[in-house]
mmCIF file with all atom_site columns, C-alpha atoms in Angstrom:
data_model
loop_
_atom_site.group_PDB
_atom_site.id
_atom_site.type_symbol
_atom_site.label_atom_id
_atom_site.label_alt_id
_atom_site.label_comp_id
_atom_site.label_asym_id
_atom_site.label_entity_id
_atom_site.label_seq_id
_atom_site.pdbx_PDB_ins_code
_atom_site.Cartn_x
_atom_site.Cartn_y
_atom_site.Cartn_z
_atom_site.occupancy
_atom_site.B_iso_or_equiv
_atom_site.pdbx_formal_charge
_atom_site.auth_seq_id
_atom_site.auth_comp_id
_atom_site.auth_asym_id
_atom_site.auth_atom_id
_atom_site.pdbx_PDB_model_num
ATOM 1   C CA . LYS A 1 1   ? 159.788 134.886 -51.624 1.00 0.00 ? 1   LYS A CA 1
ATOM 2   C CA . LEU A 1 2   ? 159.581 134.642 -47.861 1.00 0.00 ? 2   LEU A CA 1
ATOM 3   C CA . SER A 1 3   ? 156.230 135.102 -46.179 1.00 0.00 ? 3   SER A CA 1
ATOM 4   C CA . THR A 1 4   ? 154.589 134.119 -42.946 1.00 0.00 ? 4   THR A CA 1
ATOM 5   C CA . PRO A 1 5   ? 150.897 133.276 -42.597 1.00 0.00 ? 5   PRO A CA 1
ATOM 6   C CA . LEU A 1 6   ? 148.992 136.156 -41.026 1.00 0.00 ? 6   LEU A CA 1
ATOM 7   C CA . ASP A 1 7   ? 147.319 135.480 -37.698 1.00 0.00 ? 7   ASP A CA 1
ATOM 8   C CA . PHE A 1 8   ? 145.020 138.431 -37.041 1.00 0.00 ? 8   PHE A CA 1
ATOM 9   C CA . THR A 1 9   ? 143.948 137.080 -33.647 1.00 0.00 ? 9   THR A CA 1
ATOM 10  C CA . VAL A 1 10  ? 147.096 138.593 -32.099 1.00 0.00 ? 10  VAL A CA 1
ATOM 11  C CA . LEU A 1 11  ? 145.511 142.019 -32.578 1.00 0.00 ? 11  LEU A CA 1
ATOM 12  C CA . GLY A 1 12  ? 142.719 141.128 -30.188 1.00 0.00 ? 12  GLY A CA 1
ATOM 13  C CA . PRO A 1 13  ? 138.984 141.318 -30.931 1.00 0.00 ? 13  PRO A CA 1
ATOM 14  C CA . SER A 1 14  ? 138.005 142.101 -34.511 1.00 0.00 ? 14  SER A CA 1
ATOM 15  C CA . ASP A 1 15  ? 136.479 145.460 -33.567 1.00 0.00 ? 15  ASP A CA 1
ATOM 16  C CA . VAL A 1 16  ? 139.746 146.915 -32.189 1.00 0.00 ? 16  VAL A CA 1
ATOM 17  C CA . PRO A 1 17  ? 140.910 149.959 -34.231 1.00 0.00 ? 17  PRO A CA 1
ATOM 18  C CA . ALA A 1 18  ? 144.128 149.178 -36.086 1.00 0.00 ? 18  ALA A CA 1
ATOM 19  C CA . VAL A 1 19  ? 146.751 151.128 -38.027 1.00 0.00 ? 19  VAL A CA 1
ATOM 20  C CA . GLN A 1 20  ? 148.090 149.879 -41.332 1.00 0.00 ? 20  GLN A CA 1
ATOM 21  C CA . VAL A 1 21  ? 151.500 150.932 -42.641 1.00 0.00 ? 21  VAL A CA 1
ATOM 22  C CA . GLN A 1 22  ? 153.378 150.219 -45.829 1.00 0.00 ? 22  GLN A CA 1
ATOM 23  C CA . LEU A 1 23  ? 157.161 150.521 -45.655 1.00 0.00 ? 23  LEU A CA 1
ATOM 24  C CA . LEU A 1 24  ? 159.366 150.638 -48.737 1.00 0.00 ? 24  LEU A CA 1
ATOM 25  C CA . PHE A 1 25  ? 163.018 149.879 -48.058 1.00 0.00 ? 25  PHE A CA 1
ATOM 26  C CA . GLN A 1 26  ? 166.258 149.371 -49.922 1.00 0.00 ? 26  GLN A CA 1
ATOM 27  C CA . VAL A 1 27  ? 169.410 147.625 -48.719 1.00 0.00 ? 27  VAL A CA 1
ATOM 28  C CA . GLN A 1 28  ? 172.421 147.756 -51.039 1.00 0.00 ? 28  GLN A CA 1
ATOM 29  C CA . ASP A 1 29  ? 171.180 146.435 -54.409 1.00 0.00 ? 29  ASP A CA 1
ATOM 30  C CA . GLY A 1 30  ? 167.918 144.952 -53.147 1.00 0.00 ? 30  GLY A CA 1
ATOM 31  C CA . GLY A 1 31  ? 164.775 146.269 -51.600 1.00 0.00 ? 31  GLY A CA 1
ATOM 32  C CA . GLY A 1 32  ? 161.216 145.478 -50.911 1.00 0.00 ? 32  GLY A CA 1
ATOM 33  C CA . ARG A 1 33  ? 157.874 146.399 -49.468 1.00 0.00 ? 33  ARG A CA 1
ATOM 34  C CA . MET A 1 34  ? 156.622 145.487 -46.022 1.00 0.00 ? 34  MET A CA 1
ATOM 35  C CA . PHE A 1 35  ? 153.119 145.839 -44.653 1.00 0.00 ? 35  PHE A CA 1
ATOM 36  C CA . MET A 1 36  ? 152.504 146.254 -40.935 1.00 0.00 ? 36  MET A CA 1
ATOM 37  C CA . LEU A 1 37  ? 149.239 146.079 -39.030 1.00 0.00 ? 37  LEU A CA 1
ATOM 38  C CA . MET A 1 38  ? 149.155 147.043 -35.362 1.00 0.00 ? 38  MET A CA 1
ATOM 39  C CA . PRO A 1 39  ? 146.491 147.913 -32.804 1.00 0.00 ? 39  PRO A CA 1
ATOM 40  C CA . GLN A 1 40  ? 145.947 151.643 -32.508 1.00 0.00 ? 40  GLN A CA 1
ATOM 41  C CA . SER A 1 41  ? 146.462 151.407 -28.752 1.00 0.00 ? 41  SER A CA 1
ATOM 42  C CA . ALA A 1 42  ? 150.136 150.551 -29.368 1.00 0.00 ? 42  ALA A CA 1
ATOM 43  C CA . LEU A 1 43  ? 150.650 154.150 -30.563 1.00 0.00 ? 43  LEU A CA 1
ATOM 44  C CA . TYR A 1 44  ? 149.158 155.861 -27.485 1.00 0.00 ? 44  TYR A CA 1
ATOM 45  C CA . PRO A 1 45  ? 152.473 156.126 -25.573 1.00 0.00 ? 45  PRO A CA 1
ATOM 46  C CA . ILE A 1 46  ? 154.102 158.013 -28.474 1.00 0.00 ? 46  ILE A CA 1
ATOM 47  C CA . ARG A 1 47  ? 151.090 159.901 -29.833 1.00 0.00 ? 47  ARG A CA 1
ATOM 48  C CA . ARG A 1 48  ? 152.483 163.320 -28.847 1.00 0.00 ? 48  ARG A CA 1
ATOM 49  C CA . LYS A 1 49  ? 155.613 162.669 -30.917 1.00 0.00 ? 49  LYS A CA 1
ATOM 50  C CA . LEU A 1 50  ? 153.447 161.656 -33.888 1.00 0.00 ? 50  LEU A CA 1
ATOM 51  C CA . GLU A 1 51  ? 151.252 164.775 -33.811 1.00 0.00 ? 51  GLU A CA 1
ATOM 52  C CA . ARG A 1 52  ? 151.734 167.387 -36.477 1.00 0.00 ? 52  ARG A CA 1
ATOM 53  C CA . ALA A 1 53  ? 151.343 171.084 -35.841 1.00 0.00 ? 53  ALA A CA 1
ATOM 54  C CA . GLN A 1 54  ? 148.298 172.266 -37.768 1.00 0.00 ? 54  GLN A CA 1
ATOM 55  C CA . ALA A 1 55  ? 148.997 175.160 -40.074 1.00 0.00 ? 55  ALA A CA 1
ATOM 56  C CA . ALA A 1 56  ? 146.654 178.094 -39.725 1.00 0.00 ? 56  ALA A CA 1
ATOM 57  C CA . ALA A 1 57  ? 144.096 178.137 -42.524 1.00 0.00 ? 57  ALA A CA 1
ATOM 58  C CA . PRO A 1 58  ? 144.384 181.155 -44.799 1.00 0.00 ? 58  PRO A CA 1
ATOM 59  C CA . VAL A 1 59  ? 141.794 183.694 -43.752 1.00 0.00 ? 59  VAL A CA 1
ATOM 60  C CA . SER A 1 60  ? 141.189 185.391 -47.085 1.00 0.00 ? 60  SER A CA 1
ATOM 61  C CA . ARG A 1 61  ? 140.096 183.159 -49.964 1.00 0.00 ? 61  ARG A CA 1
ATOM 62  C CA . ASP A 1 62  ? 139.173 184.380 -53.378 1.00 0.00 ? 62  ASP A CA 1
ATOM 63  C CA . PRO A 1 63  ? 135.601 183.076 -53.902 1.00 0.00 ? 63  PRO A CA 1
ATOM 64  C CA . HIS A 1 64  ? 135.732 183.697 -57.666 1.00 0.00 ? 64  HIS A CA 1
ATOM 65  C CA . TRP A 1 65  ? 138.946 181.679 -58.018 1.00 0.00 ? 65  TRP A CA 1
ATOM 66  C CA . THR A 1 66  ? 137.581 178.886 -55.780 1.00 0.00 ? 66  THR A CA 1
ATOM 67  C CA . SER A 1 67  ? 134.378 178.708 -57.834 1.00 0.00 ? 67  SER A CA 1
ATOM 68  C CA . ARG A 1 68  ? 136.283 178.561 -61.144 1.00 0.00 ? 68  ARG A CA 1
ATOM 69  C CA . LEU A 1 69  ? 138.610 175.865 -59.780 1.00 0.00 ? 69  LEU A CA 1
ATOM 70  C CA . LYS A 1 70  ? 135.655 173.705 -58.694 1.00 0.00 ? 70  LYS A CA 1
ATOM 71  C CA . THR A 1 71  ? 133.971 174.201 -62.062 1.00 0.00 ? 71  THR A CA 1
ATOM 72  C CA . GLY A 1 72  ? 137.166 173.387 -63.979 1.00 0.00 ? 72  GLY A CA 1
ATOM 73  C CA . VAL A 1 73  ? 137.856 170.233 -61.997 1.00 0.00 ? 73  VAL A CA 1
ATOM 74  C CA . GLY A 1 74  ? 134.225 169.127 -62.329 1.00 0.00 ? 74  GLY A CA 1
ATOM 75  C CA . ARG A 1 75  ? 134.417 169.444 -66.125 1.00 0.00 ? 75  ARG A CA 1
ATOM 76  C CA . SER A 1 76  ? 137.683 167.532 -66.495 1.00 0.00 ? 76  SER A CA 1
ATOM 77  C CA . ASN A 1 77  ? 137.496 164.522 -68.799 1.00 0.00 ? 77  ASN A CA 1
ATOM 78  C CA . VAL A 1 78  ? 138.498 161.214 -67.211 1.00 0.00 ? 78  VAL A CA 1
ATOM 79  C CA . THR A 1 79  ? 138.751 157.948 -69.120 1.00 0.00 ? 79  THR A CA 1
ATOM 80  C CA . LEU A 1 80  ? 137.221 154.997 -67.284 1.00 0.00 ? 80  LEU A CA 1
ATOM 81  C CA . ASP A 1 81  ? 137.848 151.323 -68.020 1.00 0.00 ? 81  ASP A CA 1
ATOM 82  C CA . ALA A 1 82  ? 135.636 148.439 -66.882 1.00 0.00 ? 82  ALA A CA 1
ATOM 83  C CA . VAL A 1 83  ? 137.813 145.458 -66.001 1.00 0.00 ? 83  VAL A CA 1
ATOM 84  C CA . LEU A 1 84  ? 136.369 141.946 -65.962 1.00 0.00 ? 84  LEU A CA 1
ATOM 85  C CA . ASP A 1 85  ? 138.103 139.060 -64.228 1.00 0.00 ? 85  ASP A CA 1
ATOM 86  C CA . GLY A 1 86  ? 139.400 136.807 -67.003 1.00 0.00 ? 86  GLY A CA 1
ATOM 87  C CA . ASP A 1 87  ? 141.980 134.076 -67.492 1.00 0.00 ? 87  ASP A CA 1
ATOM 88  C CA . ASN A 1 88  ? 145.686 134.785 -67.775 1.00 0.00 ? 88  ASN A CA 1
ATOM 89  C CA . LEU A 1 89  ? 146.922 134.064 -71.290 1.00 0.00 ? 89  LEU A CA 1
ATOM 90  C CA . THR A 1 90  ? 150.426 133.529 -72.577 1.00 0.00 ? 90  THR A CA 1
ATOM 91  C CA . LEU A 1 91  ? 151.790 135.796 -75.288 1.00 0.00 ? 91  LEU A CA 1
ATOM 92  C CA . GLY A 1 92  ? 151.507 132.871 -77.734 1.00 0.00 ? 92  GLY A CA 1
ATOM 93  C CA . GLU A 1 93  ? 147.815 132.391 -76.874 1.00 0.00 ? 93  GLU A CA 1
ATOM 94  C CA . ILE A 1 94  ? 147.166 136.097 -77.350 1.00 0.00 ? 94  ILE A CA 1
ATOM 95  C CA . ALA A 1 95  ? 148.931 136.047 -80.725 1.00 0.00 ? 95  ALA A CA 1
ATOM 96  C CA . ALA A 1 96  ? 146.716 133.107 -81.779 1.00 0.00 ? 96  ALA A CA 1
ATOM 97  C CA . LEU A 1 97  ? 143.444 134.960 -81.065 1.00 0.00 ? 97  LEU A CA 1
ATOM 98  C CA . ARG A 1 98  ? 141.193 135.446 -84.089 1.00 0.00 ? 98  ARG A CA 1
ATOM 99  C CA . PRO A 1 99  ? 138.132 137.647 -84.719 1.00 0.00 ? 99  PRO A CA 1
ATOM 100 C CA . GLY A 1 100 ? 134.949 135.980 -83.468 1.00 0.00 ? 100 GLY A CA 1
ATOM 101 C CA . GLN A 1 101 ? 136.764 133.763 -80.986 1.00 0.00 ? 101 GLN A CA 1
ATOM 102 C CA . ILE A 1 102 ? 135.018 133.478 -77.598 1.00 0.00 ? 102 ILE A CA 1
ATOM 103 C CA . LEU A 1 103 ? 137.075 133.965 -74.448 1.00 0.00 ? 103 LEU A CA 1
ATOM 104 C CA . PRO A 1 104 ? 135.654 132.440 -71.251 1.00 0.00 ? 104 PRO A CA 1
ATOM 105 C CA . LEU A 1 105 ? 135.600 134.683 -68.172 1.00 0.00 ? 105 LEU A CA 1
ATOM 106 C CA . ARG A 1 106 ? 135.888 133.588 -64.569 1.00 0.00 ? 106 ARG A CA 1
ATOM 107 C CA . SER A 1 107 ? 133.245 136.187 -63.709 1.00 0.00 ? 107 SER A CA 1
ATOM 108 C CA . GLY A 1 108 ? 129.647 135.131 -63.374 1.00 0.00 ? 108 GLY A CA 1
ATOM 109 C CA . ALA A 1 109 ? 126.445 137.111 -63.888 1.00 0.00 ? 109 ALA A CA 1
ATOM 110 C CA . LYS A 1 110 ? 126.576 138.436 -60.300 1.00 0.00 ? 110 LYS A CA 1
ATOM 111 C CA . SER A 1 111 ? 130.342 139.125 -60.248 1.00 0.00 ? 111 SER A CA 1
ATOM 112 C CA . LEU A 1 112 ? 131.480 142.668 -59.648 1.00 0.00 ? 112 LEU A CA 1
ATOM 113 C CA . ILE A 1 113 ? 133.331 144.595 -62.344 1.00 0.00 ? 113 ILE A CA 1
ATOM 114 C CA . THR A 1 114 ? 136.101 147.042 -61.417 1.00 0.00 ? 114 THR A CA 1
ATOM 115 C CA . LEU A 1 115 ? 135.679 150.537 -62.862 1.00 0.00 ? 115 LEU A CA 1
ATOM 116 C CA . GLN A 1 116 ? 139.066 152.214 -62.941 1.00 0.00 ? 116 GLN A CA 1
ATOM 117 C CA . SER A 1 117 ? 140.863 155.230 -64.315 1.00 0.00 ? 117 SER A CA 1
ATOM 118 C CA . GLY A 1 118 ? 144.346 154.290 -65.477 1.00 0.00 ? 118 GLY A CA 1
ATOM 119 C CA . GLU A 1 119 ? 145.606 151.824 -62.882 1.00 0.00 ? 119 GLU A CA 1
ATOM 120 C CA . GLU A 1 120 ? 143.524 153.332 -60.054 1.00 0.00 ? 120 GLU A CA 1
ATOM 121 C CA . PRO A 1 121 ? 140.385 151.329 -59.126 1.00 0.00 ? 121 PRO A CA 1
ATOM 122 C CA . LEU A 1 122 ? 137.494 153.664 -58.284 1.00 0.00 ? 122 LEU A CA 1
ATOM 123 C CA . PHE A 1 123 ? 134.225 151.696 -58.107 1.00 0.00 ? 123 PHE A CA 1
ATOM 124 C CA . MET A 1 124 ? 132.911 148.138 -58.014 1.00 0.00 ? 124 MET A CA 1
ATOM 125 C CA . CYS A 1 125 ? 129.964 147.724 -60.400 1.00 0.00 ? 125 CYS A CA 1
ATOM 126 C CA . GLN A 1 126 ? 127.418 145.163 -61.506 1.00 0.00 ? 126 GLN A CA 1
ATOM 127 C CA . ALA A 1 127 ? 126.672 144.522 -65.157 1.00 0.00 ? 127 ALA A CA 1
ATOM 128 C CA . GLY A 1 128 ? 123.292 145.712 -66.343 1.00 0.00 ? 128 GLY A CA 1
ATOM 129 C CA . HIS A 1 129 ? 121.236 146.151 -69.498 1.00 0.00 ? 129 HIS A CA 1
ATOM 130 C CA . ALA A 1 130 ? 119.033 149.133 -70.373 1.00 0.00 ? 130 ALA A CA 1
ATOM 131 C CA . ASP A 1 131 ? 117.562 150.442 -73.642 1.00 0.00 ? 131 ASP A CA 1
ATOM 132 C CA . GLY A 1 132 ? 119.376 147.778 -75.646 1.00 0.00 ? 132 GLY A CA 1
ATOM 133 C CA . VAL A 1 133 ? 122.872 148.614 -74.357 1.00 0.00 ? 133 VAL A CA 1
ATOM 134 C CA . PHE A 1 134 ? 125.087 147.148 -71.658 1.00 0.00 ? 134 PHE A CA 1
ATOM 135 C CA . THR A 1 135 ? 125.411 149.319 -68.551 1.00 0.00 ? 135 THR A CA 1
ATOM 136 C CA . LEU A 1 136 ? 127.306 149.364 -65.269 1.00 0.00 ? 136 LEU A CA 1
ATOM 137 C CA . ILE A 1 137 ? 125.517 149.901 -61.969 1.00 0.00 ? 137 ILE A CA 1
ATOM 138 C CA . VAL A 1 138 ? 127.813 151.314 -59.267 1.00 0.00 ? 138 VAL A CA 1
ATOM 139 C CA . ASP A 1 139 ? 127.753 148.962 -56.282 1.00 0.00 ? 139 ASP A CA 1
ATOM 140 C CA . SER A 1 140 ? 130.406 150.464 -54.003 1.00 0.00 ? 140 SER A CA 1
ATOM 141 C CA . VAL A 1 141 ? 133.383 152.808 -53.840 1.00 0.00 ? 141 VAL A CA 1
ATOM 142 C CA . VAL A 1 142 ? 136.813 151.175 -53.749 1.00 0.00 ? 142 VAL A CA 1
ATOM 143 C CA . SER A 1 143 ? 138.583 152.353 -50.590 1.00 0.00 ? 143 SER A CA 1
ATOM 144 C CA . GLU A 1 144 ? 142.264 152.334 -49.700 1.00 0.00 ? 144 GLU A CA 1
ATOM 145 C CA . LYS A 1 145 ? 141.434 149.607 -47.177 1.00 0.00 ? 145 LYS A CA 1
ATOM 146 C CA . ASP A 1 146 ? 140.092 147.391 -50.003 1.00 0.00 ? 146 ASP A CA 1
ATOM 147 C CA . ILE A 1 147 ? 143.256 147.961 -52.031 1.00 0.00 ? 147 ILE A CA 1
ATOM 148 C CA . PHE A 1 148 ? 145.435 147.179 -48.992 1.00 0.00 ? 148 PHE A CA 1
ATOM 149 C CA . ASN A 1 149 ? 143.495 143.987 -48.227 1.00 0.00 ? 149 ASN A CA 1
ATOM 150 C CA . SER A 1 150 ? 143.650 142.806 -51.863 1.00 0.00 ? 150 SER A CA 1
ATOM 151 C CA . ALA A 1 151 ? 147.404 143.487 -51.885 1.00 0.00 ? 151 ALA A CA 1
ATOM 152 C CA . LEU A 1 152 ? 147.775 141.379 -48.729 1.00 0.00 ? 152 LEU A CA 1
ATOM 153 C CA . THR A 1 153 ? 145.794 138.477 -50.159 1.00 0.00 ? 153 THR A CA 1
ATOM 154 C CA . ALA A 1 154 ? 147.669 138.695 -53.471 1.00 0.00 ? 154 ALA A CA 1
ATOM 155 C CA . SER A 1 155 ? 151.015 138.520 -51.650 1.00 0.00 ? 155 SER A CA 1
ATOM 156 C CA . GLN A 1 156 ? 149.832 135.390 -49.799 1.00 0.00 ? 156 GLN A CA 1
ATOM 157 C CA . ALA A 1 157 ? 148.950 133.579 -53.038 1.00 0.00 ? 157 ALA A CA 1
#
């Protein structure tokens, strides 16, 4: 693995708008993923080439169909999983687990818990307790920027 430490000071002040890009590439039998971060001002000279022609919005919409689509999507069942930050275990350690065994977590009482659907993180939550059951209190929405930043920090580790 080849990586270079990131020096964000080359982008200028921290309040300068920036563009983030992820490039997937393949060369012969190998490939990889590259992340780029550049100041938005670097794109000004070529912004006309980057513009997309906007398609005209359809004038006639079926309100009944639109209403039924919104209702159907709103009633869709989605499975959510709450993911705590725990230790990595080997397959042998997992096979040795027994009922009643206590697993220590790296998370503390104030640590955030990721609420996700499948592999897609949606919300960061805090653990709570109400009416004798454990609850999750939504703290924030997970944005694409958060995912990008966590991918950058994970690649540096």
